[in-house]
PDB file of C-alpha atoms in Angstrom:
ATOM      1  CA  MET K   6       0.150  -0.053   0.106  1.00 53.00           C
ATOM      2  CA  ASP K   7       2.766   2.445   1.192  1.00 55.00           C
ATOM      3  CA  ALA K   8       4.417   1.762  -2.614  1.00 58.00           C
ATOM      4  CA  LEU K   9       1.292   2.484  -4.253  1.00 54.00           C
ATOM      5  CA  GLN K  10       0.718   5.746  -2.523  1.00 56.00           C
ATOM      6  CA  THR K  11       4.320   6.710  -3.512  1.00 58.00           C
ATOM      7  CA  ILE K  12       3.808   5.751  -6.993  1.00 58.00           C
ATOM      8  CA  LEU K  13       0.691   8.025  -7.109  1.00 51.00           C
ATOM      9  CA  LYS K  14       2.219  10.670  -5.319  1.00 56.00           C
ATOM     10  CA  PHE K  15       5.088  11.078  -7.848  1.00 49.00           C
ATOM     11  CA  LEU K  16       2.357  10.819 -10.778  1.00 52.00           C
ATOM     12  CA  ASN K  17       0.720  13.688  -9.079  1.00 55.00           C
ATOM     13  CA  ASP K  18       3.816  15.722  -8.841  1.00 54.00           C
ATOM     14  CA  GLN K  19       4.870  15.131 -12.319  1.00 54.00           C
ATOM     15  CA  LYS K  20       1.568  15.280 -13.635  1.00 56.00           C
ATOM     16  CA  THR K  21       2.379  18.404 -15.852  1.00 59.00           C
ATOM     17  CA  ALA K  22       5.470  16.660 -17.561  1.00 60.00           C
ATOM     18  CA  ILE K  23       3.217  13.433 -17.701  1.00 63.00           C
ATOM     19  CA  GLY K  24       0.614  15.341 -19.862  1.00 63.00           C
ATOM     20  CA  TYR K  25       3.243  16.841 -21.994  1.00 62.00           C
ATOM     21  CA  SER K  26       4.631  13.578 -22.770  1.00 69.00           C
ATOM     22  CA  ALA K  27       1.329  12.006 -23.529  1.00 72.00           C
ATOM     23  CA  MET K  28       0.911  15.071 -26.086  1.00 70.00           C
ATOM     24  CA  ALA K  29       3.777  14.327 -27.768  1.00 71.00           C
ATOM     25  CA  LEU K  30       3.187  10.692 -27.999  1.00 77.00           C
ATOM     26  CA  LEU K  31      -0.333  11.470 -29.150  1.00 77.00           C
ATOM     27  CA  THR K  32       1.089  13.747 -31.677  1.00 77.00           C
ATOM     28  CA  VAL K  33       3.499  11.536 -32.991  1.00 77.00           C
ATOM     29  CA  GLY K  34       1.024   8.604 -33.487  1.00 78.00           C
ATOM     30  CA  GLY K  35      -1.407  10.780 -34.799  1.00 77.00           C
ATOM     31  CA  GLU K  36       0.960  12.179 -37.804  1.00 78.00           C
ATOM     32  CA  ARG K  37       2.130   8.592 -38.520  1.00 79.00           C
ATOM     33  CA  LEU K  38      -1.429   7.687 -38.788  1.00 80.00           C
ATOM     34  CA  PHE K  39      -2.088  10.499 -41.340  1.00 74.00           C
ATOM     35  CA  SER K  40       0.963   9.420 -43.127  1.00 76.00           C
ATOM     36  CA  ILE K  41       0.172   5.949 -43.369  1.00 77.00           C
ATOM     37  CA  PHE K  42      -3.761   5.905 -43.695  1.00 78.00           C
ATOM     38  CA  ALA K  43      -4.861   9.552 -45.155  1.00 81.00           C
ATOM     39  CA  PHE K  44      -1.817  11.301 -47.257  1.00 86.00           C
ATOM     40  CA  ARG K  45      -1.271  10.531 -50.788  1.00 88.00           C
ATOM     41  CA  CYS K  46       0.841  12.869 -52.340  1.00 88.00           C
ATOM     42  CA  PRO K  47      -0.862  13.359 -56.313  1.00 89.00           C
ATOM     43  CA  CYS K  48       2.724  14.042 -57.618  1.00 88.00           C
ATOM     44  CA  SER K  49       0.844  16.471 -59.650  1.00 86.00           C
ATOM     45  CA  SER K  50       0.719  20.253 -59.788  1.00 85.00           C
ATOM     46  CA  GLN K  51      -1.411  20.172 -56.525  1.00 90.00           C
ATOM     47  CA  ASN K  52       1.425  18.919 -54.751  1.00 91.00           C
ATOM     48  CA  LEU K  53       2.055  22.520 -53.028  1.00 92.00           C
ATOM     49  CA  ASP K  54      -1.291  22.982 -51.856  1.00 93.00           C
ATOM     50  CA  TYR K  55      -1.917  19.421 -50.798  1.00 92.00           C
ATOM     51  CA  GLY K  56       1.354  19.096 -48.833  1.00 92.00           C
ATOM     52  CA  LEU K  57       0.763  22.610 -46.992  1.00 93.00           C
ATOM     53  CA  VAL K  58      -2.628  21.333 -46.090  1.00 93.00           C
ATOM     54  CA  PHE K  59      -1.361  18.552 -44.200  1.00 91.00           C
ATOM     55  CA  LEU K  60       1.004  20.015 -42.833  1.00 91.00           C
ATOM     56  CA  CYS K  61      -0.430  23.244 -41.214  1.00 93.00           C
ATOM     57  CA  VAL K  62      -4.416  22.678 -40.963  1.00 92.00           C
ATOM     58  CA  PRO K  63      -4.104  19.750 -38.297  1.00 91.00           C
ATOM     59  CA  ALA K  64      -1.489  22.681 -36.619  1.00 92.00           C
ATOM     60  CA  VAL K  65      -4.632  25.303 -36.788  1.00 93.00           C
ATOM     61  CA  VAL K  66      -6.920  22.936 -35.549  1.00 91.00           C
ATOM     62  CA  LEU K  67      -4.572  22.007 -32.449  1.00 90.00           C
ATOM     63  CA  LEU K  68      -4.255  25.627 -32.038  1.00 91.00           C
ATOM     64  CA  ILE K  69      -7.866  26.573 -31.487  1.00 92.00           C
ATOM     65  CA  LEU K  70      -8.327  23.330 -29.191  1.00 89.00           C
ATOM     66  CA  SER K  71      -5.878  24.824 -27.250  1.00 87.00           C
ATOM     67  CA  PHE K  72      -7.640  28.221 -26.720  1.00 89.00           C
ATOM     68  CA  PHE K  73     -10.734  26.267 -25.945  1.00 88.00           C
ATOM     69  CA  LEU K  74      -9.194  24.126 -23.307  1.00 84.00           C
ATOM     70  CA  ASP K  75      -7.484  27.320 -21.681  1.00 83.00           C
ATOM     71  CA  SER K  76      -9.644  28.244 -18.690  1.00 80.00           C
ATOM     72  CA  ARG K  77      -7.819  31.772 -19.128  1.00 80.00           C
ATOM     73  CA  THR K  78      -9.456  32.326 -22.362  1.00 83.00           C
ATOM     74  CA  TRP K  79     -12.724  32.181 -20.719  1.00 82.00           C
ATOM     75  CA  LYS K  80     -11.893  33.909 -17.536  1.00 79.00           C
ATOM     76  CA  LEU K  81     -10.515  36.721 -19.833  1.00 78.00           C
ATOM     77  CA  PHE K  82     -13.616  36.992 -22.354  1.00 80.00           C
ATOM     78  CA  THR K  83     -16.678  35.770 -20.289  1.00 80.00           C
ATOM     79  CA  GLY K  84     -18.790  38.828 -20.417  1.00 78.00           C
ATOM     80  CA  CYS K  85     -16.722  41.011 -22.099  1.00 77.00           C
ATOM     81  CA  CYS K  86     -19.357  42.213 -24.466  1.00 79.00           C
ATOM     82  CA  LEU K  87     -21.579  42.847 -21.885  1.00 77.00           C
ATOM     83  CA  ASN K  88     -18.832  44.610 -19.773  1.00 74.00           C
ATOM     84  CA  PRO K  89     -15.732  45.345 -22.211  1.00 70.00           C
ATOM     85  CA  ARG K  90     -14.170  46.965 -18.957  1.00 69.00           C
ATOM     86  CA  LYS K  91     -13.315  43.420 -17.851  1.00 67.00           C
ATOM     87  CA  LEU K  92     -10.697  43.033 -20.754  1.00 66.00           C
ATOM     88  CA  CYS K  93      -9.249  46.321 -19.485  1.00 66.00           C
ATOM     89  CA  PRO K  94      -9.775  46.381 -15.693  1.00 60.00           C
ATOM     90  CA  GLN K  95      -8.995  50.010 -14.179  1.00 58.00           C
ATOM     91  CA  CYS K  96      -7.709  51.175 -17.501  1.00 55.00           C
ATOM     92  CA  HIS K  97      -4.504  48.744 -17.266  1.00 60.00           C
ATOM     93  CA  CYS K  98      -4.664  47.694 -20.916  1.00 66.00           C
ATOM     94  CA  PHE K  99      -1.309  46.158 -20.409  1.00 69.00           C
ATOM     95  CA  HIS K 100      -3.136  43.634 -18.161  1.00 68.00           C
ATOM     96  CA  CYS K 101      -5.072  42.398 -21.469  1.00 72.00           C
ATOM     97  CA  ILE K 102      -1.993  42.560 -23.399  1.00 77.00           C
ATOM     98  CA  TYR K 103      -0.338  40.359 -21.221  1.00 76.00           C
ATOM     99  CA  VAL K 104      -2.772  37.693 -20.351  1.00 77.00           C
ATOM    100  CA  LEU K 105      -3.311  37.314 -24.255  1.00 82.00           C
ATOM    101  CA  VAL K 106       0.240  37.117 -25.144  1.00 82.00           C
ATOM    102  CA  LYS K 107       0.225  33.987 -22.499  1.00 83.00           C
ATOM    103  CA  ILE K 108      -2.257  32.268 -23.487  1.00 85.00           C
ATOM    104  CA  ILE K 109      -1.246  32.569 -27.172  1.00 88.00           C
ATOM    105  CA  ALA K 110       2.264  31.209 -26.102  1.00 86.00           C
ATOM    106  CA  SER K 111       0.461  28.495 -24.333  1.00 85.00           C
ATOM    107  CA  ALA K 112      -1.751  27.680 -27.009  1.00 87.00           C
ATOM    108  CA  LEU K 113       1.277  27.323 -29.696  1.00 90.00           C
ATOM    109  CA  ILE K 114       2.892  24.303 -27.632  1.00 88.00           C
ATOM    110  CA  ALA K 115       0.431  21.865 -29.323  1.00 88.00           C
ATOM    111  CA  PRO K 116       0.866  22.986 -33.023  1.00 91.00           C
ATOM    112  CA  VAL K 117       4.692  23.323 -32.515  1.00 92.00           C
ATOM    113  CA  MET K 118       4.709  19.614 -31.408  1.00 90.00           C
ATOM    114  CA  TRP K 119       2.684  18.632 -34.831  1.00 91.00           C
ATOM    115  CA  LEU K 120       5.015  21.194 -36.956  1.00 93.00           C
ATOM    116  CA  CYS K 121       8.185  19.192 -35.155  1.00 92.00           C
ATOM    117  CA  VAL K 122       7.063  15.886 -35.603  1.00 91.00           C
ATOM    118  CA  ALA K 123       5.819  16.247 -39.289  1.00 92.00           C
ATOM    119  CA  LEU K 124       9.032  18.069 -40.222  1.00 93.00           C
ATOM    120  CA  LEU K 125      11.126  15.333 -38.906  1.00 92.00           C
ATOM    121  CA  ASN K 126       9.203  12.850 -40.425  1.00 90.00           C
ATOM    122  CA  GLY K 127       9.256  14.711 -43.900  1.00 89.00           C
ATOM    123  CA  THR K 128       6.490  13.097 -45.803  1.00 90.00           C
ATOM    124  CA  PHE K 129       4.234  16.424 -46.038  1.00 92.00           C
ATOM    125  CA  TYR K 130       7.344  18.759 -46.508  1.00 93.00           C
ATOM    126  CA  GLU K 131       8.380  16.469 -49.754  1.00 92.00           C
ATOM    127  CA  CYS K 132       5.359  16.332 -51.491  1.00 91.00           C
ATOM    128  CA  ALA K 133       4.824  20.229 -51.076  1.00 92.00           C
ATOM    129  CA  LEU K 134       8.025  21.388 -51.986  1.00 92.00           C
ATOM    130  CA  SER K 135       8.126  19.079 -54.778  1.00 90.00           C
ATOM    131  CA  GLY K 136       5.263  21.515 -56.036  1.00 89.00           C
ATOM    132  CA  PHE K 137       6.888  24.524 -55.552  1.00 90.00           C
ATOM    133  CA  GLU K 138       7.251  26.058 -59.119  1.00 87.00           C
ATOM    134  CA  ASN K 139      10.168  28.318 -58.605  1.00 88.00           C
ATOM    135  CA  ASP K 140      12.902  28.130 -61.442  1.00 87.00           C
ATOM    136  CA  ALA K 141      15.416  29.082 -59.052  1.00 90.00           C
ATOM    137  CA  TYR K 142      14.723  26.269 -56.209  1.00 90.00           C
ATOM    138  CA  ARG K 143      14.176  23.670 -58.865  1.00 88.00           C
ATOM    139  CA  ALA K 144      17.605  24.262 -60.296  1.00 88.00           C
ATOM    140  CA  TYR K 145      18.824  23.781 -56.711  1.00 89.00           C
ATOM    141  CA  LEU K 146      17.425  20.410 -56.640  1.00 88.00           C
ATOM    142  CA  CYS K 147      18.496  19.326 -60.037  1.00 88.00           C
ATOM    143  CA  GLN K 148      22.044  20.495 -59.862  1.00 87.00           C
ATOM    144  CA  ASN K 149      24.155  17.710 -61.849  1.00 83.00           C
ATOM    145  CA  LYS K 150      20.631  15.821 -62.942  1.00 84.00           C
ATOM    146  CA  PRO K 151      19.155  15.119 -66.493  1.00 83.00           C
ATOM    147  CA  LEU K 152      17.484  17.717 -68.234  1.00 80.00           C
ATOM    148  CA  SER K 153      14.130  16.235 -67.458  1.00 82.00           C
ATOM    149  CA  CYS K 154      14.214  16.776 -63.672  1.00 85.00           C
ATOM    150  CA  LYS K 155      13.179  20.057 -63.554  1.00 84.00           C
ATOM    151  CA  ALA K 156       9.881  19.004 -65.003  1.00 84.00           C
ATOM    152  CA  ASP K 157       9.805  15.663 -63.167  1.00 85.00           C
ATOM    153  CA  VAL K 158      10.498  17.108 -59.660  1.00 87.00           C
ATOM    154  CA  TYR K 159       6.722  16.929 -58.869  1.00 87.00           C
ATOM    155  CA  ARG K 160       6.630  12.946 -59.351  1.00 88.00           C
ATOM    156  CA  VAL K 161      10.033  12.638 -57.080  1.00 88.00           C
ATOM    157  CA  PRO K 162       7.347  11.579 -54.171  1.00 88.00           C
ATOM    158  CA  CYS K 163       5.795   8.955 -55.957  1.00 86.00           C
ATOM    159  CA  GLY K 164       8.930   7.406 -57.475  1.00 81.00           C
ATOM    160  CA  LYS K 165       7.417   7.880 -61.170  1.00 82.00           C
ATOM    161  CA  THR K 166       9.982  10.152 -62.784  1.00 80.00           C
ATOM    162  CA  ARG K 167      11.975   9.568 -65.884  1.00 82.00           C
ATOM    163  CA  MET K 168      15.207   9.948 -64.055  1.00 83.00           C
ATOM    164  CA  ASN K 169      17.132   6.926 -62.794  1.00 85.00           C
ATOM    165  CA  ALA K 170      16.204   5.570 -59.466  1.00 83.00           C
ATOM    166  CA  SER K 171      19.545   7.185 -58.099  1.00 85.00           C
ATOM    167  CA  ASP K 172      18.750  10.679 -59.382  1.00 85.00           C
ATOM    168  CA  SER K 173      15.360  10.701 -58.125  1.00 86.00           C
ATOM    169  CA  GLU K 174      16.477   9.340 -54.758  1.00 89.00           C
ATOM    170  CA  ASP K 175      18.991  12.330 -54.380  1.00 89.00           C
ATOM    171  CA  VAL K 176      16.373  14.656 -54.856  1.00 90.00           C
ATOM    172  CA  LEU K 177      14.043  13.106 -52.121  1.00 90.00           C
ATOM    173  CA  LEU K 178      16.998  13.096 -49.790  1.00 92.00           C
ATOM    174  CA  ILE K 179      17.743  17.130 -50.655  1.00 92.00           C
ATOM    175  CA  LEU K 180      14.183  17.465 -50.155  1.00 93.00           C
ATOM    176  CA  ARG K 181      13.678  15.213 -46.539  1.00 93.00           C
ATOM    177  CA  ALA K 182      17.195  17.039 -45.550  1.00 94.00           C
ATOM    178  CA  GLN K 183      15.663  20.456 -45.519  1.00 94.00           C
ATOM    179  CA  SER K 184      12.548  19.209 -43.820  1.00 95.00           C
ATOM    180  CA  GLN K 185      14.420  17.633 -41.008  1.00 95.00           C
ATOM    181  CA  VAL K 186      17.012  20.423 -40.476  1.00 96.00           C
ATOM    182  CA  ILE K 187      13.997  23.090 -40.453  1.00 96.00           C
ATOM    183  CA  GLY K 188      12.258  20.570 -38.007  1.00 95.00           C
ATOM    184  CA  TRP K 189      15.086  20.530 -35.599  1.00 95.00           C
ATOM    185  CA  SER K 190      15.743  24.200 -35.934  1.00 96.00           C
ATOM    186  CA  LEU K 191      12.367  24.849 -34.797  1.00 95.00           C
ATOM    187  CA  ILE K 192      12.768  22.218 -31.882  1.00 93.00           C
ATOM    188  CA  ALA K 193      16.007  24.272 -30.854  1.00 95.00           C
ATOM    189  CA  SER K 194      14.567  27.523 -30.898  1.00 95.00           C
ATOM    190  CA  THR K 195      11.292  26.721 -28.761  1.00 92.00           C
ATOM    191  CA  ALA K 196      13.447  24.785 -26.341  1.00 92.00           C
ATOM    192  CA  ILE K 197      15.388  28.165 -26.057  1.00 95.00           C
ATOM    193  CA  ALA K 198      12.592  30.247 -25.642  1.00 91.00           C
ATOM    194  CA  LEU K 199      10.981  28.140 -22.982  1.00 88.00           C
ATOM    195  CA  LEU K 200      14.257  28.511 -21.259  1.00 91.00           C
ATOM    196  CA  LEU K 201      14.622  32.258 -21.504  1.00 91.00           C
ATOM    197  CA  VAL K 202      10.868  32.777 -20.521  1.00 85.00           C
ATOM    198  CA  SER K 203      10.983  30.326 -17.366  1.00 84.00           C
ATOM    199  CA  CYS K 204      14.304  31.911 -16.542  1.00 88.00           C
ATOM    200  CA  TYR K 205      12.799  35.423 -16.910  1.00 84.00           C
ATOM    201  CA  SER K 206       9.571  34.616 -14.751  1.00 80.00           C
ATOM    202  CA  ALA K 207      11.501  32.691 -11.949  1.00 82.00           C
ATOM    203  CA  CYS K 208      13.944  36.079 -11.952  1.00 85.00           C
ATOM    204  CA  ARG K 209      10.987  38.100 -11.862  1.00 78.00           C
ATOM    205  CA  SER K 210       9.110  35.973  -8.742  1.00 79.00           C
ATOM    206  CA  GLN K 211       8.054  38.225  -5.892  1.00 79.00           C
ATOM    207  CA  VAL K 212       8.651  34.788  -3.862  1.00 81.00           C
ATOM    208  CA  SER K 213      11.146  32.381  -2.702  1.00 85.00           C
ATOM    209  CA  TYR K 214      10.965  28.966  -4.576  1.00 85.00           C
ATOM    210  CA  LEU K 215       9.948  27.025  -1.553  1.00 88.00           C
ATOM    211  CA  GLN K 216       6.632  29.217  -1.113  1.00 86.00           C
ATOM    212  CA  GLU K 217       5.850  29.138  -4.889  1.00 84.00           C
ATOM    213  CA  MET K 218       6.050  25.186  -4.525  1.00 87.00           C
ATOM    214  CA  PHE K 219       3.364  25.656  -1.483  1.00 90.00           C
ATOM    215  CA  TRP K 220       1.496  28.101  -3.463  1.00 87.00           C
ATOM    216  CA  ARG K 221       0.878  25.581  -6.415  1.00 86.00           C
ATOM    217  CA  LYS K 222       0.030  22.889  -3.911  1.00 89.00           C
ATOM    218  CA  TYR K 223      -2.593  25.267  -2.632  1.00 89.00           C
ATOM    219  CA  ILE K 224      -3.870  26.242  -5.846  1.00 88.00           C
ATOM    220  CA  GLU K 225      -4.257  22.628  -6.698  1.00 88.00           C
ATOM    221  CA  LYS K 226      -6.198  21.637  -3.557  1.00 91.00           C
ATOM    222  CA  GLU K 227      -8.728  24.595  -4.169  1.00 90.00           C
ATOM    223  CA  ARG K 228      -9.456  23.469  -7.129  1.00 89.00           C
ATOM    224  CA  GLN K 229     -10.100  19.739  -6.133  1.00 90.00           C
ATOM    225  CA  HIS K 230     -12.154  21.015  -3.460  1.00 93.00           C
ATOM    226  CA  PHE K 231     -14.138  23.656  -5.347  1.00 92.00           C
ATOM    227  CA  GLU K 232     -15.167  20.808  -7.704  1.00 92.00           C
ATOM    228  CA  GLN K 233     -16.227  18.565  -4.875  1.00 94.00           C
ATOM    229  CA  PHE K 234     -18.015  21.804  -3.175  1.00 94.00           C
ATOM    230  CA  SER K 235     -19.657  22.501  -6.224  1.00 93.00           C
ATOM    231  CA  ASP K 236     -20.867  19.408  -6.767  1.00 95.00           C
ATOM    232  CA  ASP K 237     -22.019  19.077  -3.491  1.00 95.00           C
ATOM    233  CA  TYR K 238     -23.932  22.303  -3.478  1.00 94.00           C
ATOM    234  CA  ALA K 239     -25.366  22.016  -7.008  1.00 94.00           C
ATOM    235  CA  THR K 240     -26.651  18.580  -5.847  1.00 95.00           C
ATOM    236  CA  LYS K 241     -28.492  20.052  -2.787  1.00 93.00           C
ATOM    237  CA  LEU K 242     -29.875  22.923  -4.452  1.00 94.00           C
ATOM    238  CA  ALA K 243     -31.523  20.150  -7.133  1.00 95.00           C
ATOM    239  CA  ASP K 244     -32.777  18.301  -3.902  1.00 94.00           C
ATOM    240  CA  ARG K 245     -34.149  21.158  -2.386  1.00 93.00           C
ATOM    241  CA  ASN K 246     -35.913  22.457  -5.480  1.00 94.00           C
ATOM    242  CA  LEU K 247     -37.468  19.152  -6.650  1.00 94.00           C
ATOM    243  CA  LYS K 248     -38.696  18.516  -3.050  1.00 92.00           C
ATOM    244  CA  SER K 249     -40.301  21.665  -2.831  1.00 92.00           C
ATOM    245  CA  PHE K 250     -41.871  21.131  -6.576  1.00 92.00           C
ATOM    246  CA  PHE K 251     -43.131  17.649  -5.577  1.00 93.00           C
ATOM    247  CA  GLU K 252     -44.330  18.209  -2.073  1.00 89.00           C
ATOM    248  CA  ASN K 253     -45.747  21.668  -3.123  1.00 89.00           C
ATOM    249  CA  THR K 254     -43.917  23.571  -0.025  1.00 88.00           C
ATOM    250  CA  LYS K 255     -41.838  26.524   0.269  1.00 90.00           C
ATOM    251  CA  PRO K 256     -38.219  25.656  -0.193  1.00 88.00           C
ATOM    252  CA  ASP K 257     -35.649  25.458   2.449  1.00 87.00           C
ATOM    253  CA  PRO K 258     -33.353  28.316   2.950  1.00 88.00           C
ATOM    254  CA  LEU K 259     -30.241  27.563   1.306  1.00 89.00           C
ATOM    255  CA  PRO K 260     -27.348  30.234   1.242  1.00 89.00           C
ATOM    256  CA  LEU K 261     -25.172  30.721  -2.003  1.00 89.00           C
ATOM    257  CA  PRO K 262     -22.550  33.018  -3.320  1.00 90.00           C
ATOM    258  CA  SER K 263     -24.100  36.091  -4.975  1.00 89.00           C
ATOM    259  CA  ASN K 264     -23.563  37.099  -8.658  1.00 87.00           C
ATOM    260  CA  ASN K 265     -21.094  39.518  -7.856  1.00 86.00           C
ATOM    261  CA  ALA K 266     -19.203  36.834  -5.604  1.00 88.00           C
ATOM    262  CA  TRP K 267     -19.015  34.533  -8.880  1.00 88.00           C
ATOM    263  CA  GLU K 268     -17.821  37.631 -10.721  1.00 84.00           C
ATOM    264  CA  GLU K 269     -14.884  38.479  -8.168  1.00 84.00           C
ATOM    265  CA  ILE K 270     -13.644  34.908  -7.964  1.00 85.00           C
ATOM    266  CA  SER K 271     -13.709  34.437 -11.592  1.00 81.00           C
ATOM    267  CA  ALA K 272     -11.389  37.370 -12.383  1.00 78.00           C
ATOM    268  CA  LEU K 273      -8.033  36.698 -13.553  1.00 75.00           C
ATOM    269  CA  TYR K 274      -5.352  36.832 -10.475  1.00 77.00           C
ATOM    270  CA  SER K 275      -3.312  39.855  -9.966  1.00 73.00           C
ATOM    271  CA  PHE K 276      -0.373  39.882  -7.574  1.00 72.00           C
ATOM    272  CA  SER K 277      -0.520  42.488  -4.547  1.00 70.00           C
ATOM    273  CA  ARG K 278       2.605  43.345  -2.402  1.00 70.00           C
ATOM    274  CA  ALA K 279       0.973  44.576   0.305  1.00 71.00           C
ATOM    275  CA  HIS K 280      -1.417  41.509   0.839  1.00 76.00           C
ATOM    276  CA  GLN K 281      -0.823  37.824   0.257  1.00 81.00           C
ATOM    277  CA  TYR K 282      -3.515  36.091  -1.520  1.00 84.00           C
ATOM    278  CA  TYR K 283      -2.905  32.919  -2.864  1.00 84.00           C
ATOM    279  CA  SER K 284      -5.920  33.279  -5.200  1.00 84.00           C
ATOM    280  CA  THR K 285      -8.908  35.266  -6.140  1.00 84.00           C
ATOM    281  CA  LEU K 286     -11.043  33.041  -3.965  1.00 88.00           C
ATOM    282  CA  HIS K 287      -8.483  33.648  -1.292  1.00 88.00           C
ATOM    283  CA  ARG K 288      -8.640  37.291  -1.774  1.00 86.00           C
ATOM    284  CA  TYR K 289     -12.547  37.535  -1.503  1.00 88.00           C
ATOM    285  CA  VAL K 290     -13.087  35.514   1.335  1.00 89.00           C
ATOM    286  CA  GLU K 291     -10.242  37.633   3.357  1.00 86.00           C
ATOM    287  CA  GLY K 292     -12.852  40.764   2.177  1.00 79.00           C
ATOM    288  CA  GLY K 293      -9.819  42.155   0.163  1.00 66.00           C
ATOM    289  CA  LYS K 294     -10.297  44.423  -2.849  1.00 64.00           C
ATOM    290  CA  ARG K 295      -7.929  44.428  -6.030  1.00 61.00           C
ATOM    291  CA  GLU K 296      -5.881  47.844  -5.776  1.00 56.00           C
ATOM    292  CA  SER K 297      -5.183  49.843  -8.790  1.00 52.00           C
ATOM    293  CA  ASN K 298      -1.261  49.000  -8.024  1.00 49.00           C
ATOM    294  CA  GLU K 299      -1.750  45.249  -8.480  1.00 54.00           C
ATOM    295  CA  ASP K 300      -0.260  43.407 -11.309  1.00 54.00           C
ATOM    296  CA  ILE K 301       0.567  40.482 -13.392  1.00 53.00           C
ATOM    297  CA  GLN K 302       3.643  38.476 -12.464  1.00 55.00           C
ATOM    298  CA  PRO K 303       5.104  35.722 -14.845  1.00 48.00           C
ATOM    299  CA  ALA K 304       5.711  33.487 -12.295  1.00 50.00           C
ATOM    300  CA  PHE K 305       2.220  33.394 -11.206  1.00 61.00           C
ATOM    301  CA  GLY K 306       0.549  32.001 -14.223  1.00 63.00           C
ATOM    302  CA  PHE K 307      -0.317  28.831 -12.602  1.00 69.00           C
ATOM    303  CA  VAL K 308      -2.757  30.521 -10.287  1.00 68.00           C
ATOM    304  CA  ASP K 309      -5.127  30.708 -13.269  1.00 67.00           C
ATOM    305  CA  GLY K 310      -4.465  27.879 -14.872  1.00 64.00           C
ATOM    306  CA  GLY K 311      -1.149  28.175 -16.915  1.00 53.00           C
ATOM    307  CA  GLN K 312       1.720  25.535 -16.407  1.00 48.00           C
ATOM    308  CA  ILE K 313       4.274  26.061 -18.764  1.00 41.00           C
ATOM    309  CA  ILE K 314       4.329  29.915 -19.335  1.00 39.00           C
TER     310      ILE K 314
END
């Protein structure tokens, strides 16, 4: 039993890393399934469009899904059409811009994973660039090749050119090498960017490393208990209303938060140097109000649901 609890604790502590590892595995698996079962390069003048669709459209879909799944998106935009000041509280437009940048940066993780995997495999890129009708580029691909090479480049992914197998394979290797170089460059630049952002966030942190660890545990527990309390009170409210309806009696009083209270705890978190609040819920129950000198701290993105950035 102790060993099981130790394993569960380790998995819980590492759930962010495990989540992104699972996302990477799903991306690799999805790309392989697309390549094997769905992708068929037409080997015609449509190569460029066809290849780019398979390379970019899944990335766009993942980007949109990432926006949908980020709780900060809905915290920022829910009700903003009725109350535009929610986007720019107390005329601090930097608040809105900063949160939008964080949301976009987090949403880019899944699409970048897809592009990296697809480029390292090279299938989509080979098809797309073999249909790129640029004389200088085709001359580069067909260096020291027969004259028929330029006209047959778009047939290279299918192996149906008039060139011999060796020349056709050389062109294909050049395309694959370009794809993999771009893929590794994207991976390296993304890793460097994440490292720099993480270091900057840590350098700008207003609290110590151990306090931040405690803070993260508090946020996790608060979310777990919030779901439990929400479920309990929703059940109580439903039971009370149904009992009142079917028994034709007045409902018993059941205290619930006001609309203003829900609005307060649904706001995006901002850091106050004067008061130590660990969340918007913590600030509300302590009777605190948002002050004009509060700001958004990069290190505290986890409070609103951000994990990496």
